[in-house]
XYZ file of C-alpha atoms in Angstrom:
652
model
C 0.000 0.000 0.000
C 1.790 3.121 -1.241
C 1.819 6.191 1.005
C 1.881 4.259 4.281
C 3.887 5.951 7.086
C 7.285 4.433 7.835
C 6.934 5.142 11.574
C 3.663 5.767 13.368
C 3.288 6.321 17.116
C -0.094 6.762 18.799
C -0.339 7.527 22.505
C 3.092 6.047 23.277
C 4.152 6.352 26.910
C 7.204 5.139 28.788
C 7.578 5.032 32.539
C 10.280 3.469 34.722
C 9.684 1.941 38.141
C 11.292 3.817 41.013
C 11.065 3.551 44.747
C 7.505 4.284 45.753
C 6.027 4.393 42.234
C 6.911 5.038 38.603
C 8.745 7.835 36.798
C 7.015 8.914 33.552
C 9.506 9.803 30.805
C 7.275 9.862 27.710
C 3.620 10.925 27.846
C 1.128 10.062 25.105
C 3.456 10.782 22.185
C 1.943 10.895 18.701
C 4.422 10.930 15.834
C 4.491 10.041 12.152
C 7.669 9.801 10.065
C 7.536 9.245 6.317
C 10.125 7.298 4.363
C 13.068 9.429 3.228
C 12.814 12.111 5.906
C 15.764 13.649 7.783
C 14.437 14.312 11.284
C 16.214 15.933 14.224
C 14.823 15.341 17.715
C 15.825 18.156 20.056
C 15.356 18.769 23.721
C 17.231 19.481 26.940
C 18.752 16.728 29.047
C 16.051 14.621 30.684
C 13.388 15.696 28.212
C 12.862 12.130 26.917
C 14.375 12.553 23.449
C 16.840 9.673 23.854
C 14.109 7.433 25.266
C 11.950 8.253 22.255
C 14.762 7.303 19.874
C 15.404 4.047 21.767
C 11.753 3.056 21.387
C 11.798 4.005 17.710
C 14.964 1.907 17.238
C 13.419 -1.154 18.987
C 15.979 -0.974 21.782
C 13.271 -0.329 24.364
C 9.569 -1.096 24.627
C 6.820 1.452 25.336
C 4.794 1.122 28.520
C 1.630 1.925 26.588
C 0.317 3.023 23.239
C 0.837 1.765 19.697
C 4.025 1.689 17.606
C 3.741 0.681 13.966
C 6.925 0.306 11.941
C 6.447 -0.111 8.189
C 2.741 -0.715 8.815
C 3.354 -3.452 11.393
C 2.603 -3.296 15.110
C 5.969 -4.050 16.723
C 5.388 -3.542 20.433
C 4.138 -7.109 20.805
C 6.962 -8.797 18.873
C 9.266 -11.158 20.745
C 12.853 -10.154 21.501
C 14.182 -12.321 18.664
C 11.590 -10.958 16.208
C 12.522 -7.411 17.170
C 16.216 -8.296 16.765
C 15.494 -9.669 13.284
C 13.553 -6.549 12.273
C 16.215 -4.288 13.779
C 18.950 -6.175 11.905
C 17.223 -5.845 8.513
C 15.779 -2.365 8.856
C 17.747 -0.184 11.286
C 21.307 1.093 11.624
C 22.713 2.879 14.690
C 25.349 5.574 15.029
C 26.179 6.154 18.695
C 27.710 9.179 20.367
C 30.376 7.013 22.087
C 30.960 5.044 18.842
C 30.436 1.742 20.729
C 33.143 -0.137 18.853
C 34.358 -3.488 20.162
C 37.873 -3.336 21.526
C 40.445 -5.803 20.159
C 38.393 -5.998 16.923
C 39.522 -4.681 13.544
C 37.555 -2.103 11.574
C 36.717 -4.722 8.954
C 35.317 -7.116 11.562
C 33.354 -4.269 13.193
C 31.527 -3.606 9.931
C 31.012 -7.311 9.210
C 29.372 -7.968 12.583
C 25.799 -6.846 11.699
C 25.987 -8.904 8.507
C 27.044 -11.968 10.501
C 23.936 -11.725 12.685
C 21.728 -11.011 9.656
C 23.094 -13.969 7.696
C 24.065 -11.928 4.658
C 26.628 -13.028 2.077
C 29.769 -11.378 0.665
C 30.555 -9.947 4.082
C 34.291 -9.171 3.718
C 33.865 -7.552 0.296
C 30.902 -5.391 1.331
C 32.614 -4.357 4.583
C 35.720 -3.349 2.629
C 33.658 -1.276 0.165
C 31.820 0.491 2.993
C 35.076 1.366 4.762
C 36.552 2.614 1.509
C 33.385 4.689 1.078
C 34.072 6.508 4.350
C 37.748 6.957 3.534
C 39.150 4.127 5.662
C 40.291 1.730 2.967
C 43.799 1.806 4.430
C 42.594 1.151 8.001
C 40.847 -2.203 7.543
C 42.969 -4.033 10.117
C 43.181 -1.206 12.643
C 41.585 -1.564 16.042
C 39.681 1.268 17.785
C 42.680 2.295 19.883
C 44.621 2.796 16.637
C 42.023 5.196 15.196
C 41.186 8.838 15.891
C 37.748 9.869 17.152
C 36.650 10.894 13.677
C 37.886 7.652 12.192
C 36.064 5.640 14.853
C 32.818 7.452 14.052
C 33.326 6.725 10.366
C 33.716 3.031 11.210
C 30.433 3.308 13.143
C 28.772 4.896 10.091
C 30.027 2.107 7.827
C 28.764 -0.447 10.337
C 25.329 1.229 10.420
C 25.096 0.820 6.620
C 26.199 -2.839 6.635
C 22.736 -4.385 6.162
C 21.381 -1.652 3.830
C 19.020 -0.212 6.462
C 15.958 1.878 5.698
C 16.390 3.936 8.862
C 19.528 5.351 10.490
C 19.294 6.436 14.114
C 22.092 8.797 15.135
C 22.344 9.562 18.859
C 24.416 12.742 19.324
C 26.660 11.640 16.437
C 28.908 14.696 16.701
C 29.026 15.041 20.483
C 32.607 13.750 20.825
C 34.055 15.216 17.639
C 35.860 18.395 16.678
C 34.030 20.871 14.452
C 35.669 19.723 11.209
C 34.963 16.075 12.015
C 31.376 16.947 13.014
C 30.761 18.632 9.656
C 32.113 15.562 7.881
C 29.734 13.260 9.799
C 26.758 15.546 9.091
C 27.651 15.628 5.409
C 27.623 11.829 5.341
C 24.232 11.749 7.063
C 22.879 14.085 4.394
C 24.372 11.911 1.675
C 22.696 8.810 3.156
C 19.387 10.667 3.312
C 19.793 11.749 -0.305
C 20.105 8.058 -1.211
C 16.642 7.423 0.270
C 17.579 6.360 3.811
C 15.424 7.852 6.546
C 17.680 9.574 9.116
C 16.524 10.301 12.672
C 19.094 12.238 14.702
C 18.994 13.117 18.389
C 20.799 16.289 19.406
C 20.561 19.155 21.840
C 22.410 21.651 19.629
C 20.423 23.937 17.322
C 23.214 24.321 14.768
C 23.391 20.534 14.397
C 19.609 20.220 14.146
C 19.632 22.889 11.420
C 21.036 20.323 8.989
C 17.795 18.299 9.213
C 14.709 18.965 7.107
C 12.425 18.457 10.083
C 12.987 19.339 13.750
C 10.905 17.805 16.547
C 11.246 19.426 19.957
C 10.638 17.360 23.098
C 10.120 18.701 26.591
C 9.035 16.908 29.751
C 8.253 13.748 27.807
C 5.990 15.340 25.239
C 6.397 16.752 21.728
C 5.998 20.514 21.991
C 6.961 21.530 18.445
C 7.269 19.916 15.008
C 8.928 22.168 12.410
C 9.310 21.221 8.740
C 11.997 23.112 6.866
C 11.446 21.522 3.445
C 8.625 19.696 1.685
C 7.793 16.150 2.784
C 9.222 13.410 0.563
C 6.880 12.231 -2.132
C 7.921 8.574 -2.011
C 5.501 6.287 -0.245
C 6.265 3.054 1.559
C 4.926 -0.464 1.033
C 4.451 -2.698 4.044
C 6.647 -5.752 4.303
C 5.684 -9.314 4.913
C 5.409 -10.494 8.557
C 8.673 -10.611 10.464
C 10.643 -13.854 10.312
C 13.743 -14.656 12.346
C 16.696 -15.094 9.937
C 18.608 -18.362 10.001
C 22.048 -18.493 11.647
C 24.930 -17.428 9.455
C 26.606 -20.843 9.693
C 30.385 -20.806 9.697
C 30.545 -17.014 9.869
C 28.563 -16.974 13.109
C 30.599 -19.864 14.524
C 33.772 -17.975 13.616
C 32.464 -14.872 15.392
C 31.659 -16.926 18.502
C 35.140 -18.443 18.502
C 36.974 -15.160 17.901
C 34.929 -13.408 20.570
C 35.730 -16.152 23.087
C 39.441 -16.007 22.269
C 39.487 -12.210 22.529
C 37.810 -12.374 25.929
C 40.375 -14.882 27.185
C 43.258 -12.876 25.742
C 41.997 -9.714 27.425
C 42.049 -11.373 30.871
C 44.868 -13.911 30.626
C 45.566 -14.142 34.354
C 41.935 -14.558 35.324
C 41.337 -17.124 32.594
C 44.462 -19.034 33.650
C 43.237 -19.241 37.249
C 39.889 -20.573 36.035
C 41.644 -23.151 33.879
C 43.828 -24.125 36.848
C 40.862 -25.430 38.822
C 39.689 -27.604 35.929
C 43.247 -28.693 35.185
C 43.803 -29.908 38.748
C 40.445 -31.684 38.735
C 41.079 -33.514 35.461
C 44.629 -34.450 36.497
C 43.306 -35.796 39.799
C 40.587 -37.825 38.063
C 43.042 -39.416 35.632
C 45.642 -40.122 38.345
C 43.163 -41.583 40.821
C 41.504 -43.754 38.189
C 44.920 -44.905 36.958
C 46.052 -45.850 40.477
C 42.732 -47.547 41.224
C 42.774 -49.438 37.949
C 46.377 -50.452 38.563
C 45.484 -51.793 41.990
C 42.550 -53.687 40.508
C 44.757 -55.126 37.786
C 47.379 -56.199 40.328
C 44.755 -57.965 42.456
C 43.260 -59.640 39.414
C 46.698 -60.764 38.227
C 47.569 -62.313 41.570
C 44.256 -64.124 41.830
C 44.422 -65.133 38.188
C 47.680 -66.940 38.983
C 45.475 -69.506 40.688
C 42.758 -69.312 38.087
C 39.002 -69.013 38.423
C 38.703 -72.824 38.342
C 40.947 -73.333 41.392
C 39.833 -73.744 45.001
C 41.974 -73.882 48.112
C 41.637 -76.408 50.936
C 43.110 -75.260 54.286
C 43.843 -77.271 57.383
C 41.921 -76.295 60.513
C 38.255 -75.854 61.384
C 36.643 -72.516 60.508
C 35.764 -71.970 64.185
C 36.896 -73.526 67.406
C 35.476 -72.528 70.763
C 33.711 -69.605 69.171
C 36.991 -68.207 67.818
C 37.804 -68.182 64.105
C 41.173 -69.813 63.556
C 43.838 -68.824 61.087
C 44.584 -71.005 58.107
C 46.742 -73.941 59.119
C 46.272 -73.411 62.859
C 45.162 -77.043 63.269
C 47.231 -79.065 60.799
C 45.325 -82.202 59.892
C 45.932 -82.375 56.158
C 48.471 -84.913 54.886
C 49.978 -86.034 51.615
C 47.608 -89.010 51.716
C 44.693 -86.558 51.967
C 45.988 -84.793 48.863
C 46.203 -88.089 46.956
C 42.656 -88.999 48.054
C 41.344 -85.591 46.967
C 42.984 -86.054 43.559
C 40.908 -89.231 43.125
C 37.711 -87.746 44.624
C 36.107 -86.682 41.346
C 36.699 -86.949 37.602
C 36.025 -83.194 37.504
C 39.334 -82.582 39.332
C 42.096 -81.848 36.834
C 45.048 -81.616 39.214
C 46.092 -80.979 42.821
C 49.201 -79.633 44.481
C 49.710 -79.886 48.248
C 51.716 -77.244 50.101
C 53.732 -77.151 53.312
C 55.341 -73.870 54.301
C 57.475 -72.127 56.888
C 59.946 -69.278 57.311
C 63.583 -70.102 56.610
C 66.926 -68.345 56.366
C 68.595 -68.487 52.966
C 72.273 -67.606 52.561
C 74.528 -67.053 49.580
C 78.039 -65.848 50.233
C 77.845 -62.835 52.539
C 74.205 -62.166 51.724
C 71.231 -63.652 53.513
C 67.556 -63.056 54.074
C 64.588 -64.614 55.819
C 61.966 -65.820 53.384
C 59.081 -68.238 53.155
C 59.787 -71.731 51.907
C 56.920 -73.498 50.220
C 57.148 -77.194 49.591
C 55.010 -78.072 46.570
C 54.669 -80.690 43.848
C 55.538 -80.119 40.174
C 51.817 -79.525 39.529
C 52.331 -76.081 41.084
C 53.982 -74.833 37.863
C 50.897 -75.490 35.748
C 48.213 -74.585 38.286
C 49.861 -71.326 39.334
C 51.094 -70.506 35.817
C 54.604 -70.143 37.273
C 57.036 -71.358 34.656
C 60.534 -70.015 35.527
C 61.894 -67.375 33.172
C 65.403 -68.677 33.890
C 66.195 -72.361 34.463
C 63.416 -74.861 35.081
C 60.945 -76.230 37.622
C 61.736 -79.402 39.602
C 60.398 -82.778 38.475
C 58.373 -85.569 40.090
C 61.517 -87.701 40.119
C 63.384 -85.027 42.111
C 60.450 -84.834 44.516
C 60.437 -88.615 44.956
C 64.153 -88.814 45.800
C 64.084 -85.758 48.103
C 66.462 -83.735 45.913
C 67.857 -80.529 47.421
C 66.798 -78.233 44.590
C 65.028 -74.881 44.805
C 63.273 -72.341 42.597
C 63.686 -68.762 43.805
C 61.218 -65.924 43.652
C 62.382 -62.949 41.598
C 62.878 -60.713 44.629
C 64.904 -63.256 46.568
C 67.124 -63.927 43.548
C 67.859 -60.228 43.076
C 68.595 -59.744 46.775
C 71.083 -62.614 46.931
C 72.613 -62.489 43.447
C 72.021 -58.973 42.148
C 72.411 -59.009 38.378
C 74.241 -62.351 38.349
C 72.559 -65.496 37.042
C 71.591 -67.629 40.075
C 70.866 -70.823 38.106
C 73.151 -73.722 39.112
C 74.451 -71.757 42.112
C 74.317 -73.292 45.594
C 72.557 -71.583 48.488
C 72.077 -72.666 52.081
C 68.511 -72.941 53.378
C 68.505 -73.371 57.165
C 72.174 -74.450 56.761
C 71.375 -77.133 54.196
C 72.827 -76.836 50.715
C 70.316 -76.431 47.871
C 70.995 -76.063 44.170
C 69.120 -73.208 42.460
C 67.524 -74.613 39.312
C 65.160 -71.778 38.342
C 63.958 -68.223 38.956
C 60.277 -67.266 38.831
C 59.077 -64.265 36.807
C 58.277 -61.053 38.669
C 54.747 -61.005 40.046
C 54.843 -57.899 42.251
C 56.155 -57.364 45.766
C 54.569 -57.480 49.185
C 52.889 -60.111 51.394
C 53.677 -63.696 50.428
C 53.861 -63.051 46.730
C 56.101 -65.292 44.613
C 58.761 -62.589 44.398
C 59.602 -63.190 48.060
C 59.410 -66.952 48.431
C 61.359 -70.125 47.743
C 59.885 -73.278 46.189
C 61.226 -76.751 46.854
C 59.951 -80.319 46.317
C 57.340 -80.983 48.991
C 58.949 -84.109 50.443
C 62.321 -82.383 50.617
C 60.778 -79.375 52.365
C 58.725 -81.419 54.859
C 61.410 -83.913 55.873
C 64.728 -82.060 55.508
C 63.828 -78.427 56.274
C 60.454 -77.945 57.998
C 60.309 -81.214 59.918
C 56.579 -81.753 59.577
C 54.227 -84.412 58.245
C 51.278 -82.046 57.836
C 50.267 -79.776 55.010
C 49.344 -76.155 55.324
C 46.949 -76.248 52.387
C 46.309 -77.742 48.986
C 45.173 -76.231 45.704
C 42.603 -78.147 43.670
C 42.110 -77.362 39.994
C 38.716 -78.267 38.509
C 38.269 -78.959 34.822
C 36.118 -75.800 34.633
C 34.782 -73.104 36.951
C 31.254 -74.510 36.500
C 32.359 -77.762 38.211
C 33.596 -75.970 41.355
C 30.425 -76.505 43.487
C 30.297 -80.240 42.686
C 34.042 -80.614 43.288
C 33.704 -78.918 46.694
C 30.968 -81.386 47.667
C 33.128 -84.355 46.592
C 36.185 -83.037 48.485
C 34.110 -82.483 51.611
C 32.759 -86.015 51.469
C 36.227 -87.562 50.998
C 37.955 -85.564 53.726
C 35.160 -86.043 56.282
C 35.356 -89.784 55.655
C 39.145 -89.871 55.943
C 39.069 -87.757 59.118
C 36.236 -89.903 60.560
C 33.995 -86.927 61.287
C 30.532 -88.002 62.466
C 27.373 -86.308 61.223
C 26.673 -83.095 63.075
C 30.308 -82.273 63.677
C 31.821 -79.417 61.738
C 34.616 -79.858 59.219
C 38.200 -79.744 60.459
C 39.243 -78.127 57.198
C 38.166 -75.093 55.170
C 37.641 -74.525 51.480
C 37.860 -71.238 49.576
C 36.536 -70.773 46.073
C 39.028 -68.512 44.284
C 36.416 -67.470 41.734
C 34.305 -65.997 44.550
C 37.356 -64.346 46.117
C 38.407 -62.957 42.754
C 34.928 -61.585 42.132
C 34.766 -60.038 45.609
C 38.240 -58.489 45.380
C 37.598 -57.211 41.881
C 34.317 -55.696 43.030
C 36.025 -54.103 46.023
C 38.834 -52.573 43.993
C 36.329 -51.393 41.389
C 34.323 -49.707 44.134
C 37.475 -48.104 45.539
C 38.408 -46.890 42.062
C 34.949 -45.370 41.676
C 35.229 -43.672 45.069
C 38.661 -42.293 44.173
C 37.220 -40.970 40.919
C 34.299 -39.341 42.738
C 36.609 -37.692 45.270
C 38.826 -36.417 42.473
C 35.751 -35.160 40.607
C 34.968 -32.860 43.506
C 37.931 -30.721 42.487
C 36.429 -30.513 38.994
C 33.233 -29.168 40.501
C 35.246 -26.609 42.457
C 36.897 -25.629 39.183
C 33.432 -25.311 37.634
C 32.337 -22.929 40.373
C 35.421 -20.844 39.578
C 34.432 -20.737 35.913
C 30.924 -19.621 36.847
C 32.288 -16.795 39.010
C 34.650 -15.656 36.269
C 31.887 -15.736 33.659
C 29.565 -13.718 35.900
C 32.304 -11.104 36.262
C 32.841 -11.186 32.501
C 29.129 -10.627 31.846
C 29.149 -7.593 34.159
C 32.275 -6.167 32.556
C 30.966 -6.670 29.021
C 27.383 -5.565 29.546
C 27.726 -2.658 27.102
C 29.203 -5.027 24.517
C 26.169 -7.288 24.952
C 23.867 -4.315 24.449
C 25.760 -3.307 21.308
C 25.583 -6.821 19.850
C 21.842 -6.920 20.479
C 21.433 -3.476 18.914
C 23.241 -4.816 15.830
C 20.789 -7.701 15.516
C 22.150 -10.453 17.770
C 19.409 -12.715 19.075
C 19.310 -14.002 22.639
C 20.428 -17.425 21.451
C 23.518 -15.928 19.789
C 24.557 -14.210 23.031
C 23.861 -17.393 25.014
C 26.034 -19.512 22.715
C 28.811 -16.916 22.661
C 29.241 -16.822 26.443
C 28.636 -20.543 26.813
C 31.393 -21.176 24.293
C 33.777 -19.059 26.361
C 33.060 -21.183 29.449
C 33.493 -24.409 27.476
C 36.728 -23.102 25.966
C 38.143 -22.356 29.430
C 37.185 -25.785 30.747
C 38.377 -27.589 27.601
C 41.808 -25.948 27.601
C 42.124 -26.610 31.332
C 40.962 -30.187 30.751
C 43.532 -30.762 27.994
C 46.323 -29.506 30.243
C 44.973 -31.652 33.078
C 45.078 -34.754 30.860
C 48.790 -34.292 30.156
C 49.545 -33.607 33.815
C 47.484 -36.606 34.918
C 49.349 -38.866 32.472
C 52.694 -37.509 33.649
C 51.833 -37.984 37.343
C 50.548 -41.524 36.714
C 53.689 -42.541 34.857
C 55.868 -40.895 37.513
C 54.124 -42.809 40.307
C 54.529 -46.006 38.358
C 58.213 -45.415 37.609
C 59.462 -43.884 40.856
C 57.093 -45.050 43.581
C 56.590 -48.527 42.137
C 52.808 -48.132 42.184
C 50.841 -49.962 39.563
C 49.115 -47.184 37.569
C 47.196 -47.980 34.391
C 45.763 -45.118 32.333
C 42.841 -46.433 30.321
C 41.621 -44.518 27.228
C 38.158 -44.511 28.802
C 39.557 -42.539 31.758
C 41.004 -39.900 29.437
C 37.774 -39.594 27.463
C 35.764 -39.495 30.684
C 37.909 -36.710 32.144
C 37.836 -34.719 28.887
C 34.077 -35.122 28.556
C 33.530 -34.245 32.198
C 35.588 -31.067 31.850
C 33.512 -29.974 28.831
C 30.300 -30.750 30.707
C 31.582 -28.677 33.638
C 32.018 -25.738 31.255
C 28.474 -26.140 29.929
C 26.815 -26.642 33.323
C 28.613 -23.864 35.173
C 28.691 -21.500 32.203
C 24.981 -21.827 31.469
C 23.708 -19.486 34.169
C 26.077 -16.580 33.328
C 25.387 -17.102 29.624
C 21.643 -17.118 30.238
C 21.929 -13.898 32.253
C 23.801 -12.287 29.381
C 21.240 -13.422 26.811
C 18.327 -12.049 28.818
C 19.724 -8.517 29.136
C 17.638 -5.758 27.586
C 19.559 -3.985 24.785
C 18.974 -0.500 26.160
C 19.661 -1.439 29.782
C 22.911 -3.055 28.672
C 23.931 -0.006 26.628
C 23.225 2.279 29.593
C 25.313 0.124 31.960
C 28.261 1.907 33.530
């Protein structure tokens, strides 16, 4: 419909809440502006002229009345719809220039086009800057430009999306006279090209350049002077407002650059925020590595017996109400072991064991260790083939040969780096020939690294002086046969020991599969607890990120207002600040991963701890650090996205 007013206000009012009531700033303003006009709004400070321009520019909302822009009622549009309309229709030139620090002139001009989703951004921005005489200042930042040059960048930015209306708020207030005349000449040139210009000023000589002067006093229009004929061009209403799609890679690039600039501007503060996440991630990786290493060590030691192995110990489980230690009542014999071997076809093998502490001497070196007398079946059941030499044979066991297989730790203590095979040692002053050395299985307790193996008959008769066994290991053909094998062993031993019905066993059995499952479950639980404790430091780091982001939002409130004035939607601001939080946590997490790996390897190498870093632990820590950034950055980002454009621009 030709001839429709570009701007039409009817009964527009604006009041602000104050203590005890409201403060009216605009009172029932009626105003019509045709397309192509050059309007100056004049009035003293506090008259309401700036508030009127902010409502016209969709930076603020009226408290009452009707505002139609291009024939469309805009007061009821959502924030994103207003941002879309503002981006496509309106350009702003601010008194304080409102340029982003640490951003080049070219990027300043491209910014509105990024939010609008327009194409050919670099080329158009370059042409606009050349048009205002800044073709040789494309890469200059605001602090490298004079006041006049900064205002020219602001003018080029206002023209970026080919607006129909330019709002200029005291555009010459911070400029020298020559620079002010240059800016006014450019405003006239824009108006001559068909752009509607609405300028706010309190100076009569500046307002004289406009073709229409509107005077505002005490929130009302008191005069409307036309100094030239109204433009003859009409205006056709647009289609309903639609929110433009994101600008894809350009918008993502803007988010990333903005986040990096923010971090670069506050390096120390960002580093402290990263430190909390870094410590948390390093702690998670280290604790999980140590816990997993402990679990692996336990599993390896139990796996030496196998899941299809059960142990039979001498001694009743309880006697006189007191639980007895293994072997405290020695009633198992070699004959018992032979009977157990024949107890069931599901039994694959058996080795009996007699043990005791002995002194072993070689040259001027000696140590006290545990001697275990076993049968050759031990090698297969315990998966203990010597890495040097060999295991003893059944023939050597039968003839009570003085031969021994040393644990890795004992061999190193007595022989150092020398080969102990075929050397002679003295065990409780009896000469034994070393025929083999067991592979390293870890230190501590009664592990194979710290013990001596000898044929069982030799150990019982020549060293320990006993006819009783301490225990025996029974290997079933499969773990599924363990329950049946235990029943058969119980029946055989109760019969051999002449135990009447109703009397408890004088031996005990332990299913290694159950022990392995219990120990594995315990170490897994401990690993989980260690991970949870370490994760607490990640949460502390997340709280630090949230605090830093809240400070950043406060410090950059005017920047947020500017971005919204240039067409940024709430979602764009939310993503921008959320990305900054994620970037802090991700960088801190990456550093924490390297530190955690280094600490884990150091503990393993220097302290002798078993530490295993699983890829899942690294991915878990990295993912957790990113999630921390999202979770703790969401609230500050949401606060930033919900700021009103005009309130943000007014923020001091």
